[in-house]
PDB file of C-alpha atoms in Angstrom:
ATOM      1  CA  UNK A   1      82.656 112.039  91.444  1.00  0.00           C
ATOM      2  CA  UNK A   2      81.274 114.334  94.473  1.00  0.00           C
ATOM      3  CA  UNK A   3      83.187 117.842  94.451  1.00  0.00           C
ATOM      4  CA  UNK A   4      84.111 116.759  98.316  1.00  0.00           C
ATOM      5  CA  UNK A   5      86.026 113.478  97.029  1.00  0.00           C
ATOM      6  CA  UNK A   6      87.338 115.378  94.245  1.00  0.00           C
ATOM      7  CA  UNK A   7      89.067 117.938  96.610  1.00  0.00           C
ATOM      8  CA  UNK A   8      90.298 115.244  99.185  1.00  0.00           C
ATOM      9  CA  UNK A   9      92.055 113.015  96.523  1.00  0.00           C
ATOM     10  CA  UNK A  10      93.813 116.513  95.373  1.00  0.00           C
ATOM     11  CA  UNK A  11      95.097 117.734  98.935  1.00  0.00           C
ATOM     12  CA  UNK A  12      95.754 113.728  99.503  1.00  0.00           C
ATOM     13  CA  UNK A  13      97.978 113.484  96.530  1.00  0.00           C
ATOM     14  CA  UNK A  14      99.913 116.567  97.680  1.00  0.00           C
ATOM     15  CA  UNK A  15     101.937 116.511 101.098  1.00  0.00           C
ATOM     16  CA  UNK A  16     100.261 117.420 104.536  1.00  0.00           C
ATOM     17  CA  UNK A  17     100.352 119.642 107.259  1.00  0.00           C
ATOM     18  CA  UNK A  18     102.908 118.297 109.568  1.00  0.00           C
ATOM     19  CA  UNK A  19     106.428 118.811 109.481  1.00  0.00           C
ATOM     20  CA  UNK A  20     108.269 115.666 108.930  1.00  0.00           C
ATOM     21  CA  UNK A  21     111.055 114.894 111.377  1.00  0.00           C
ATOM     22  CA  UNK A  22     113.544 111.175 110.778  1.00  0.00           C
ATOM     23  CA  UNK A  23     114.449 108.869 113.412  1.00  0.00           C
ATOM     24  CA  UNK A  24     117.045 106.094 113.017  1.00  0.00           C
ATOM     25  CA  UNK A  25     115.462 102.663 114.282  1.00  0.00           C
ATOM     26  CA  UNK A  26     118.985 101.161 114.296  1.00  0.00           C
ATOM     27  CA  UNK A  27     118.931 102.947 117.936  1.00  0.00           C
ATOM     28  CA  UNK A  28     116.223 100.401 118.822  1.00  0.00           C
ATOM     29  CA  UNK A  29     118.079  97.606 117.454  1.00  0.00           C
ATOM     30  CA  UNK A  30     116.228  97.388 113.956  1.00  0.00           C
ATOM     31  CA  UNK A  31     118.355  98.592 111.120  1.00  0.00           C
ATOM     32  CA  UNK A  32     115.510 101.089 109.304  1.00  0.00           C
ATOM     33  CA  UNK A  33     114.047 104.677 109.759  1.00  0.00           C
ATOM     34  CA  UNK A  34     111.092 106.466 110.748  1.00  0.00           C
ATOM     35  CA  UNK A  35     109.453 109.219 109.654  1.00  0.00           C
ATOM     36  CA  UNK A  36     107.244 111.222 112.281  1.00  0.00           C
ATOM     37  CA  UNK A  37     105.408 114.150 112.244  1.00  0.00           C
ATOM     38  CA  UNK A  38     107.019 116.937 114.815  1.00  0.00           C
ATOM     39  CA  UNK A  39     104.831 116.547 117.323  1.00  0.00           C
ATOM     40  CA  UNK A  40     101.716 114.315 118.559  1.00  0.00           C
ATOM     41  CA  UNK A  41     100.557 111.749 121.208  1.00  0.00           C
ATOM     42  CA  UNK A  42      98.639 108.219 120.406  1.00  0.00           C
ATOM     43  CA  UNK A  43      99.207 109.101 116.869  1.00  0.00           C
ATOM     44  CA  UNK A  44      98.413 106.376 114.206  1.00  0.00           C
ATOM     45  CA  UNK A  45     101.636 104.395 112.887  1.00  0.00           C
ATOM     46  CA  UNK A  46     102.142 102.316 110.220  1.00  0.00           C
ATOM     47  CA  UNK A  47     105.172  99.433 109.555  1.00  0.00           C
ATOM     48  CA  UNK A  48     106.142  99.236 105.535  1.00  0.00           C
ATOM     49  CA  UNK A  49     107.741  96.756 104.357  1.00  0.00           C
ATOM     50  CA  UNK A  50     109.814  97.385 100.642  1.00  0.00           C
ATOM     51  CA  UNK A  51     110.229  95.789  97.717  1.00  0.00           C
ATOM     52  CA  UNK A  52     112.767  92.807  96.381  1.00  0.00           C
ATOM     53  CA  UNK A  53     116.338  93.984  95.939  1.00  0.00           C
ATOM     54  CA  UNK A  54     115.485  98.015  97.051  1.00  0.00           C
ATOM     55  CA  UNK A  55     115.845  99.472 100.787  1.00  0.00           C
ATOM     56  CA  UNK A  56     113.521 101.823 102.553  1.00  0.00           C
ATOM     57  CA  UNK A  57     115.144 104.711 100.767  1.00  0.00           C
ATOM     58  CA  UNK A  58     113.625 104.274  97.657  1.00  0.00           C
ATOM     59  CA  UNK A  59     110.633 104.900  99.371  1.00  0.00           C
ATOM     60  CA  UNK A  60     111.453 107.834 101.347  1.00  0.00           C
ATOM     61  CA  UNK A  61     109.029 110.449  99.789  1.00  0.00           C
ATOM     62  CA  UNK A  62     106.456 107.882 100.552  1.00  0.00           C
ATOM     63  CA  UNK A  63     106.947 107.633 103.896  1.00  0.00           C
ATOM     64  CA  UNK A  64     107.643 111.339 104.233  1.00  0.00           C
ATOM     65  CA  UNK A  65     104.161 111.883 102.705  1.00  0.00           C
ATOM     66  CA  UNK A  66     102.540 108.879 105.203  1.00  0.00           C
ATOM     67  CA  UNK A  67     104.461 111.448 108.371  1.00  0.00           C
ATOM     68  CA  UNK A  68     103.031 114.773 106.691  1.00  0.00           C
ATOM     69  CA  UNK A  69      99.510 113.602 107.068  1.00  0.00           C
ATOM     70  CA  UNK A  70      99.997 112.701 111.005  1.00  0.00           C
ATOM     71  CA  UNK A  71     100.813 108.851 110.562  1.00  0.00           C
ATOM     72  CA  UNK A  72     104.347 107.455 111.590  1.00  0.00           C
ATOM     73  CA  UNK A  73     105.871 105.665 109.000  1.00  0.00           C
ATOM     74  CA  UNK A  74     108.877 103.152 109.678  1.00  0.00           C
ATOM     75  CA  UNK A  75     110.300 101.001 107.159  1.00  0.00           C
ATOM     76  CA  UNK A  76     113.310  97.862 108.628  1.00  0.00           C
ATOM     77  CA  UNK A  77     115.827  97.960 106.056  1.00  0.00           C
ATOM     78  CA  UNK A  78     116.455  93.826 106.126  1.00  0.00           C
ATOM     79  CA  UNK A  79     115.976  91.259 103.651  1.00  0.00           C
ATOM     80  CA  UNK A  80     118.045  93.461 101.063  1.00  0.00           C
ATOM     81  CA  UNK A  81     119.330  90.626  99.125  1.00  0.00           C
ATOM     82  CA  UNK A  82     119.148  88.897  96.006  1.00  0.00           C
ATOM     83  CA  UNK A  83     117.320  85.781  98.208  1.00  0.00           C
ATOM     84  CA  UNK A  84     115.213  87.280 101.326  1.00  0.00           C
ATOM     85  CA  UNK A  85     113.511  85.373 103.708  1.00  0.00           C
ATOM     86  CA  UNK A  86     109.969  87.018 103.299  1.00  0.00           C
ATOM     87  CA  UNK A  87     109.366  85.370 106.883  1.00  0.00           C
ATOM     88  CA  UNK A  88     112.023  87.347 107.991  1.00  0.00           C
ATOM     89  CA  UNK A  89     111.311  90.518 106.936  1.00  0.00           C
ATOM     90  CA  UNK A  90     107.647  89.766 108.159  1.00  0.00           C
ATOM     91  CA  UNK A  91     108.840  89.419 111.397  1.00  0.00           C
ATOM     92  CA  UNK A  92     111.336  92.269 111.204  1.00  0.00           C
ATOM     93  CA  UNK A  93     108.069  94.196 110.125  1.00  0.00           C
ATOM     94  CA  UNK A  94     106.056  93.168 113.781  1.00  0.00           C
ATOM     95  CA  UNK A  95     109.328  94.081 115.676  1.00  0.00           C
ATOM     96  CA  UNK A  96     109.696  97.793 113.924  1.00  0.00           C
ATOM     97  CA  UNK A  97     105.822  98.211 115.277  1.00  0.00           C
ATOM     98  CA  UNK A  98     106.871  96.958 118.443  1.00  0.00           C
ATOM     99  CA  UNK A  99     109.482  99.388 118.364  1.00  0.00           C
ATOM    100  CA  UNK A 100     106.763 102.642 117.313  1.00  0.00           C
ATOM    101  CA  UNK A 101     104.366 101.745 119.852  1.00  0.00           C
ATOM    102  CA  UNK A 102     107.060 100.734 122.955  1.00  0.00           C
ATOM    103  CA  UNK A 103     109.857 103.833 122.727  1.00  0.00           C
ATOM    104  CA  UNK A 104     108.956 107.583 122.626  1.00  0.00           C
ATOM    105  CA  UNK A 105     110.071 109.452 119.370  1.00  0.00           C
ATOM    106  CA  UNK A 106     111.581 112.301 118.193  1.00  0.00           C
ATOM    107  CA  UNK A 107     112.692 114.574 120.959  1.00  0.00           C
ATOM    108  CA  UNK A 108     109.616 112.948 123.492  1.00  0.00           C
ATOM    109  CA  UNK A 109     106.972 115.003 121.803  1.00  0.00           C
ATOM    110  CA  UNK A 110     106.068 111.834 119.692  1.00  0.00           C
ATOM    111  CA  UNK A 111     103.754 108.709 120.726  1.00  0.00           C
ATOM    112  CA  UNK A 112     102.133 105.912 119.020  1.00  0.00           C
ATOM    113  CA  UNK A 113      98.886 104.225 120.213  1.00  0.00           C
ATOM    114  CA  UNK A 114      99.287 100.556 120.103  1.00  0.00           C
ATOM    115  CA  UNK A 115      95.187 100.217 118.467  1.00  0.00           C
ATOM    116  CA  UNK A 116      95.968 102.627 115.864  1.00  0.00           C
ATOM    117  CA  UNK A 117      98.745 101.002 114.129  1.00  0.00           C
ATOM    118  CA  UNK A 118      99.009  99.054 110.287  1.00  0.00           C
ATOM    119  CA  UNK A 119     101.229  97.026 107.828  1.00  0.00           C
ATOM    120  CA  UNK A 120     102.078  98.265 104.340  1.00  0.00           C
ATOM    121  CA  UNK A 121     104.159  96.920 101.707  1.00  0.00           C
ATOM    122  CA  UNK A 122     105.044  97.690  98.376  1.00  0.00           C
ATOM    123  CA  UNK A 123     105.877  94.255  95.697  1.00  0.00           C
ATOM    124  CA  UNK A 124     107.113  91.136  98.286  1.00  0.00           C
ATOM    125  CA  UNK A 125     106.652  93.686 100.739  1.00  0.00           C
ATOM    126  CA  UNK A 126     103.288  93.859 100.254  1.00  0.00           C
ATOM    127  CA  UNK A 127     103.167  89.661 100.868  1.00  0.00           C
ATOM    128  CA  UNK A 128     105.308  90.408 103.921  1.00  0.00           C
ATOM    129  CA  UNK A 129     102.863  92.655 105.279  1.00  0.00           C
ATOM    130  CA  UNK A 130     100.201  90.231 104.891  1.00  0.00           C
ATOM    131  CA  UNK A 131     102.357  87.720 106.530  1.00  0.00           C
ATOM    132  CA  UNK A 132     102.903  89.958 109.534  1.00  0.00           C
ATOM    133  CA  UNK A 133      99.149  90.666 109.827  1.00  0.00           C
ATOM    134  CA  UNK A 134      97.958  86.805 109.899  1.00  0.00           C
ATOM    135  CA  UNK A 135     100.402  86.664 112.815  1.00  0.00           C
ATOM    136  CA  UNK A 136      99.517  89.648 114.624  1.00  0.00           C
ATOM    137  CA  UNK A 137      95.695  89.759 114.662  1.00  0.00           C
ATOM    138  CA  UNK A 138      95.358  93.522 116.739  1.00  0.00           C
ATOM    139  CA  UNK A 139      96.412  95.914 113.870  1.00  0.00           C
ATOM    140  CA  UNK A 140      93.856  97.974 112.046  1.00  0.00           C
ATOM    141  CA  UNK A 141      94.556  97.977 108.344  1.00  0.00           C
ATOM    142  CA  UNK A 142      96.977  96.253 105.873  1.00  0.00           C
ATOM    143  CA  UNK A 143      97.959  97.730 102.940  1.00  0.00           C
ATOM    144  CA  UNK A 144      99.017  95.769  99.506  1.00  0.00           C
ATOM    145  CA  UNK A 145     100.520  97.589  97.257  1.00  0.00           C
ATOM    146  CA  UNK A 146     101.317  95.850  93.705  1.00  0.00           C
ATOM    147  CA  UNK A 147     102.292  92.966  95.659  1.00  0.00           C
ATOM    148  CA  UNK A 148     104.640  89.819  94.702  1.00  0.00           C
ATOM    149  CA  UNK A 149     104.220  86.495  95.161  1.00  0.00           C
ATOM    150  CA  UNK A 150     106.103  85.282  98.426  1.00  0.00           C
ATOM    151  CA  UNK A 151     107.276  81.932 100.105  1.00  0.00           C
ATOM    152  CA  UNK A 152     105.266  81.265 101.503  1.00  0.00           C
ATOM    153  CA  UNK A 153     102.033  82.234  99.600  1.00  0.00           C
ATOM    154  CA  UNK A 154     101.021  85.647 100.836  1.00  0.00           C
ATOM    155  CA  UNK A 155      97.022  84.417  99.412  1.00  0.00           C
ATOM    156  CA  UNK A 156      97.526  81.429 101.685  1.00  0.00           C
ATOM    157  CA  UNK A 157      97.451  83.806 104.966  1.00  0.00           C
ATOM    158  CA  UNK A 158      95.048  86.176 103.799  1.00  0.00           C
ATOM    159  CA  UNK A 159      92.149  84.478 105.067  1.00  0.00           C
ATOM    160  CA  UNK A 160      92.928  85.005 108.434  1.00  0.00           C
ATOM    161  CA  UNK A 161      93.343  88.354 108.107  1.00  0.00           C
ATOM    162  CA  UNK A 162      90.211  90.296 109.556  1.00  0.00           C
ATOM    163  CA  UNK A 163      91.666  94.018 109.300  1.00  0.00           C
ATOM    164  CA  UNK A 164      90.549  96.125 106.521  1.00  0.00           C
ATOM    165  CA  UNK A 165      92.666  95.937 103.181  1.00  0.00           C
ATOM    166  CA  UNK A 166      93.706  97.745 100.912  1.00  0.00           C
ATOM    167  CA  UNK A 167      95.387  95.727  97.567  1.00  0.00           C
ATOM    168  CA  UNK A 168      96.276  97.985  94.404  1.00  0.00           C
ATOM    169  CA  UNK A 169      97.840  96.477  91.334  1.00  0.00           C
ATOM    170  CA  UNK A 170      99.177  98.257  88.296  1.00  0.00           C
ATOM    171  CA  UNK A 171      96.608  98.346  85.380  1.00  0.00           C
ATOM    172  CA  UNK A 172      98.559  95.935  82.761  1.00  0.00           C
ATOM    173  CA  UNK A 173     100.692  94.140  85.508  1.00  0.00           C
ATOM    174  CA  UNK A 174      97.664  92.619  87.648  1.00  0.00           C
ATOM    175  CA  UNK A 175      97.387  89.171  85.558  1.00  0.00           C
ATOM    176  CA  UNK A 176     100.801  88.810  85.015  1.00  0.00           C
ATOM    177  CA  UNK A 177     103.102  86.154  86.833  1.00  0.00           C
ATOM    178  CA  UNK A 178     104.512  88.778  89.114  1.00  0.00           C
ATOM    179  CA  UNK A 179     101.423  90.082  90.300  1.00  0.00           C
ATOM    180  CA  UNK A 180      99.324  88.247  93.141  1.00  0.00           C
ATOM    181  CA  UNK A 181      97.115  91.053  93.838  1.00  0.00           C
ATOM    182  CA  UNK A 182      94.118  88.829  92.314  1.00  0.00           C
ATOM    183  CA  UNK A 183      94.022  86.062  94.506  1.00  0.00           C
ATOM    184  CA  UNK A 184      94.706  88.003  97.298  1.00  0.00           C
ATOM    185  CA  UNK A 185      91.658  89.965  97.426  1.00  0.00           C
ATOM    186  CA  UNK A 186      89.583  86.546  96.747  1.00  0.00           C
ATOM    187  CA  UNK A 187      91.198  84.993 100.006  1.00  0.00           C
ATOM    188  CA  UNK A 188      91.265  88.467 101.984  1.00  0.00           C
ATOM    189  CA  UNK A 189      89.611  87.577 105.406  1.00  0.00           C
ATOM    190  CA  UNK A 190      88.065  90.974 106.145  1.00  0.00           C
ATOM    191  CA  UNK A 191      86.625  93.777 104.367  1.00  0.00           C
ATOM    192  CA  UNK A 192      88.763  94.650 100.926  1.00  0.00           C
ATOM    193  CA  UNK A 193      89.299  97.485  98.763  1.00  0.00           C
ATOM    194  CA  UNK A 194      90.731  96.239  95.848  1.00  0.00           C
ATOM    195  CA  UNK A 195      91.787  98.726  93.122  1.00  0.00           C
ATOM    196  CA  UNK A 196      94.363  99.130  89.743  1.00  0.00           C
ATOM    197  CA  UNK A 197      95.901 102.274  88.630  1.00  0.00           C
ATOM    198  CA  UNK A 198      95.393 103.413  85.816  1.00  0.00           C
ATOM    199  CA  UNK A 199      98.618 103.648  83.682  1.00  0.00           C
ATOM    200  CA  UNK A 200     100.380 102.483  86.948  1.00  0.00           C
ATOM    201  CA  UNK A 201     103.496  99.944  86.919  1.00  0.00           C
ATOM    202  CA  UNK A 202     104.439  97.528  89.797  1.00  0.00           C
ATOM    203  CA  UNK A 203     107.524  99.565  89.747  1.00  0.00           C
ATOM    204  CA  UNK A 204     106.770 102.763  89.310  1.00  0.00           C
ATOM    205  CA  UNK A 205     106.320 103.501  93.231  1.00  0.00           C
ATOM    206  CA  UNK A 206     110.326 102.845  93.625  1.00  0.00           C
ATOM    207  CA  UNK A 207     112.140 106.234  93.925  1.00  0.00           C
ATOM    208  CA  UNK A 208     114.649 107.157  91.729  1.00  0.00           C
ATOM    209  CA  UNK A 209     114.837 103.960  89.965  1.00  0.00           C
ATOM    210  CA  UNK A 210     114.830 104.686  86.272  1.00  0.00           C
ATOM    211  CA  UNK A 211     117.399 106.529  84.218  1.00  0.00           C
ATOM    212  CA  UNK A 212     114.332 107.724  81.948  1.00  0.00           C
ATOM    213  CA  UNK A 213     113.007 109.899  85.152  1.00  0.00           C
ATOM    214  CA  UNK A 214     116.456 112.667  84.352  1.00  0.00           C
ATOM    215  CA  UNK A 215     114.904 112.384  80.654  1.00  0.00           C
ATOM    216  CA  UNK A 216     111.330 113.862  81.852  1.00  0.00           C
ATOM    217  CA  UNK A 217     110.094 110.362  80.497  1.00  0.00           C
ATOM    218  CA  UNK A 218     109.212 109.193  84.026  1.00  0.00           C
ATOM    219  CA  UNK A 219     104.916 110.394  83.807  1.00  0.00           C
ATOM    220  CA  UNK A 220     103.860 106.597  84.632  1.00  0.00           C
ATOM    221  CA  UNK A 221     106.084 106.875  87.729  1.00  0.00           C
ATOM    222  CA  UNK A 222     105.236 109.876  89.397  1.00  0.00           C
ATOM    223  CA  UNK A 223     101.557 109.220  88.049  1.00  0.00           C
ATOM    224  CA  UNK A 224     101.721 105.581  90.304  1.00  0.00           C
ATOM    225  CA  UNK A 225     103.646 107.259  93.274  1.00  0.00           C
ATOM    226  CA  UNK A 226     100.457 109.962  93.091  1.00  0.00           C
ATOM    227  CA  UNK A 227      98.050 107.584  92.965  1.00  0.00           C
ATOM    228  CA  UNK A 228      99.120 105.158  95.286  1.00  0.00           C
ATOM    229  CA  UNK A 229     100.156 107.900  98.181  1.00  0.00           C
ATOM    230  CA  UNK A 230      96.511 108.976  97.993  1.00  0.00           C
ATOM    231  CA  UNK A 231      94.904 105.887  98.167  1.00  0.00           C
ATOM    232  CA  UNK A 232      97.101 104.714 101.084  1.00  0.00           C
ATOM    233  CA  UNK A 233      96.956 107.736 103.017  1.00  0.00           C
ATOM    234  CA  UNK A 234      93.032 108.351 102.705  1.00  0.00           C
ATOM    235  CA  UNK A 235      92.407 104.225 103.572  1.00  0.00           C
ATOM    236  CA  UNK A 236      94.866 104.837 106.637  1.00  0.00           C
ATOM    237  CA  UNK A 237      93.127 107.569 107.713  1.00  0.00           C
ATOM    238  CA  UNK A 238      90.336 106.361 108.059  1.00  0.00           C
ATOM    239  CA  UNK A 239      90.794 102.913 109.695  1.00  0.00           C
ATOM    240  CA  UNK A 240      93.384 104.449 111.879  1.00  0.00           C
ATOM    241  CA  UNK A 241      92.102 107.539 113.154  1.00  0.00           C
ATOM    242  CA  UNK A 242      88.639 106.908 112.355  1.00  0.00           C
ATOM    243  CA  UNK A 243      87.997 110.261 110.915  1.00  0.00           C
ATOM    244  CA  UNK A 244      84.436 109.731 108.490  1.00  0.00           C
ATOM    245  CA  UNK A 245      85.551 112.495 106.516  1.00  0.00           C
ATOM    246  CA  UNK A 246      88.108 109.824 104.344  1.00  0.00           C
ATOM    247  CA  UNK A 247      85.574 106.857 104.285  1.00  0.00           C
ATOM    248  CA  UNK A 248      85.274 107.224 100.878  1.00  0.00           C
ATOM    249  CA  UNK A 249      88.611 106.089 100.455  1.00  0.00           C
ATOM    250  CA  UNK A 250      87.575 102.729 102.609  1.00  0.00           C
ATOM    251  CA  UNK A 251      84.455 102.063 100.164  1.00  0.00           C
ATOM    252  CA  UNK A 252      85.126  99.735  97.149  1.00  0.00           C
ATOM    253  CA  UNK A 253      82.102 100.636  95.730  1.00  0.00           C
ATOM    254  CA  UNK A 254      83.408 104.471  95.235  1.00  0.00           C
ATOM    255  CA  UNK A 255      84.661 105.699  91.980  1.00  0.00           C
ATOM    256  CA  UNK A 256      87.991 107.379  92.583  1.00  0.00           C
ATOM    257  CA  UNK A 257      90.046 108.955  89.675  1.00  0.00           C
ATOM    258  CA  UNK A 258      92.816 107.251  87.688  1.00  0.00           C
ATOM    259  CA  UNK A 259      91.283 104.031  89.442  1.00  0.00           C
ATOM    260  CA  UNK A 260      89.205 101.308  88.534  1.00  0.00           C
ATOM    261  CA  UNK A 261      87.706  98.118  90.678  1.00  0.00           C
ATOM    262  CA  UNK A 262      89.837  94.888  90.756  1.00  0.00           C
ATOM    263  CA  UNK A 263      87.050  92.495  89.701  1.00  0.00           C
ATOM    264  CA  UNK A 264      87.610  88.630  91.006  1.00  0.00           C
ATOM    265  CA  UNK A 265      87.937  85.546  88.245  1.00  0.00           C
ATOM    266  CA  UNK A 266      84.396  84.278  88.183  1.00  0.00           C
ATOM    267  CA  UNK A 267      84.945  81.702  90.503  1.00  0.00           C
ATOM    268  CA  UNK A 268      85.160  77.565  88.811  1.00  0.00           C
ATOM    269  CA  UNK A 269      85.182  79.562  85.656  1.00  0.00           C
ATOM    270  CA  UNK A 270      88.306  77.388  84.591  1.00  0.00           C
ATOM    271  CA  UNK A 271      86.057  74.344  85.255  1.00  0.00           C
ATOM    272  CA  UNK A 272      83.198  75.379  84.079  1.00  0.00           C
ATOM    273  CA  UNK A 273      86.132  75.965  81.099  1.00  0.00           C
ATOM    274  CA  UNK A 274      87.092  72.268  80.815  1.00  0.00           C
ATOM    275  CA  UNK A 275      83.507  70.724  80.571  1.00  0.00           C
ATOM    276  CA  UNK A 276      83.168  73.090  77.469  1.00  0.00           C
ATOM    277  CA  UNK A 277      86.154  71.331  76.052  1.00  0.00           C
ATOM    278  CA  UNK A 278      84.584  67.887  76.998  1.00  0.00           C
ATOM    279  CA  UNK A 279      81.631  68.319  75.149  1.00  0.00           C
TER     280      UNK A 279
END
């Protein structure tokens, strides 16, 4: 790995520059928050979307991070229950974008340009997201993160997608039944970095979840919440701001550390399967 990538994917993994100020969205009529940086006009934003059973809480270092770095990060806090609507919080996901690019933050000092803005989601979050992009077709990235199989399919919608993605799966959890982070990247309509972590769990980028964390046992968790909050922030970056100096991050083709590239299935290899069996 190049010394420059090396150094970028150790300040990435750390927090950023900004201070980090919270905003209630519930004033806008969308129970959630948002995390800002202090100050900043036509700054990026991005819309994240959590995971089944958990609220935007448990992802509140994440988001802080995403605001650190210069990118507004809100997070609706619907679809909490034991049965969401992944439609729903899809479209709660659009309207808390709405909301970043429409109202002035923070104390005025804080804007969002409506061409620099994203989806992100983390487990049926991460299908929501990709919901919310096929029916909004002006953001510039979506973001994946260990995603869950929806209702509807999240793979079904993909192909319409033609923003950059980013999909990362957990290293042993990516061909397991609660892990659609395979077929995604096949359908994905645009350009796709697909990636696992190494050591990473489709859980381990909830906050505060475990019981083993106040044990010191939690090193697969903070390892995944390291991993992940570099990977997203670097690919957001980039697409977002434009700034050539986190490409890298864009590029599937790049080695980046505790990573590896989520190969397809060799496609009609379960065909090509059967007539073996035939014969």
């Amino acid at each position: 790995m190049a010394p420059k990538l090396k150094t970028l994917t150790r300040e990435l993994s750390k927090r950023g520059p900004h201070r980090v100020l919270r905003g209630n969205l519930a004033l806008a009529g969308q129970p959630g928050v948002v995390y800002t940086p202090e100050t900043g006009f036509n700054l990026p934003a991005v819309a994240f979307a959590h995971g089944w059973m958990v609220g935007s809480h448990k992802y509140e270092q994440t988001l802080q991070h995403l605001a650190s770095w210069g990118i507004v990060a809100a997070a609706p806090d619907s679809e909490r229950g034991p049965v969401p609507s992944h439609l729903g919080l899809a479209a709660d996901l659009r309207a808390t974008l709405d909301i970043c690019v429409g109202v002035r933050l923070g104390p005025g000092q804080i804007s969002v340009h409506p061409d620099r803005v994203a989806f992100a989601g983390h487990g049926m979050g991460a299908g929501a997201a990709v919901l919310a992009a096929a029916q909004r077709g002006d953001v510039g990235a979506v973001a994946a993160l260990f995603p869950a199989p929806t209702a509807p399919k999240a793979e079904n919608y993909a192909s319409k997608i033609t923003a950059p993605g980013l999909i990362l799966a957990g290293q042993d959890d990516v061909d397991s039944l609660t892990s659609n982070a395979r077929p995604l990247s096949v359908e994905w309509g645009g350009p796709v970095v697909a990636r696992t972590v190494n050591d990473g769990q489709d859980a381990g980028l909830i906050e505060g979840r475990r019981l083993l964390g106040a044990l010191g046992l939690g090193g697969s968790e903070r390892k995944t919440q390291s991993a992940t909050r570099c990977l997203l922030t670097g690919f957001l970056l980039f697409h977002l701001t434009g700034d050539k100096k986190y490409q890298d991050f864009a590029d599937p083709d790049v080695e980046i550390p505790h990573t590896a590239p989520l190969l397809p299935v060799e496609p009609h290899s379960d065909a090509r399967a059967s007539q073996l069996l035939r014969k």
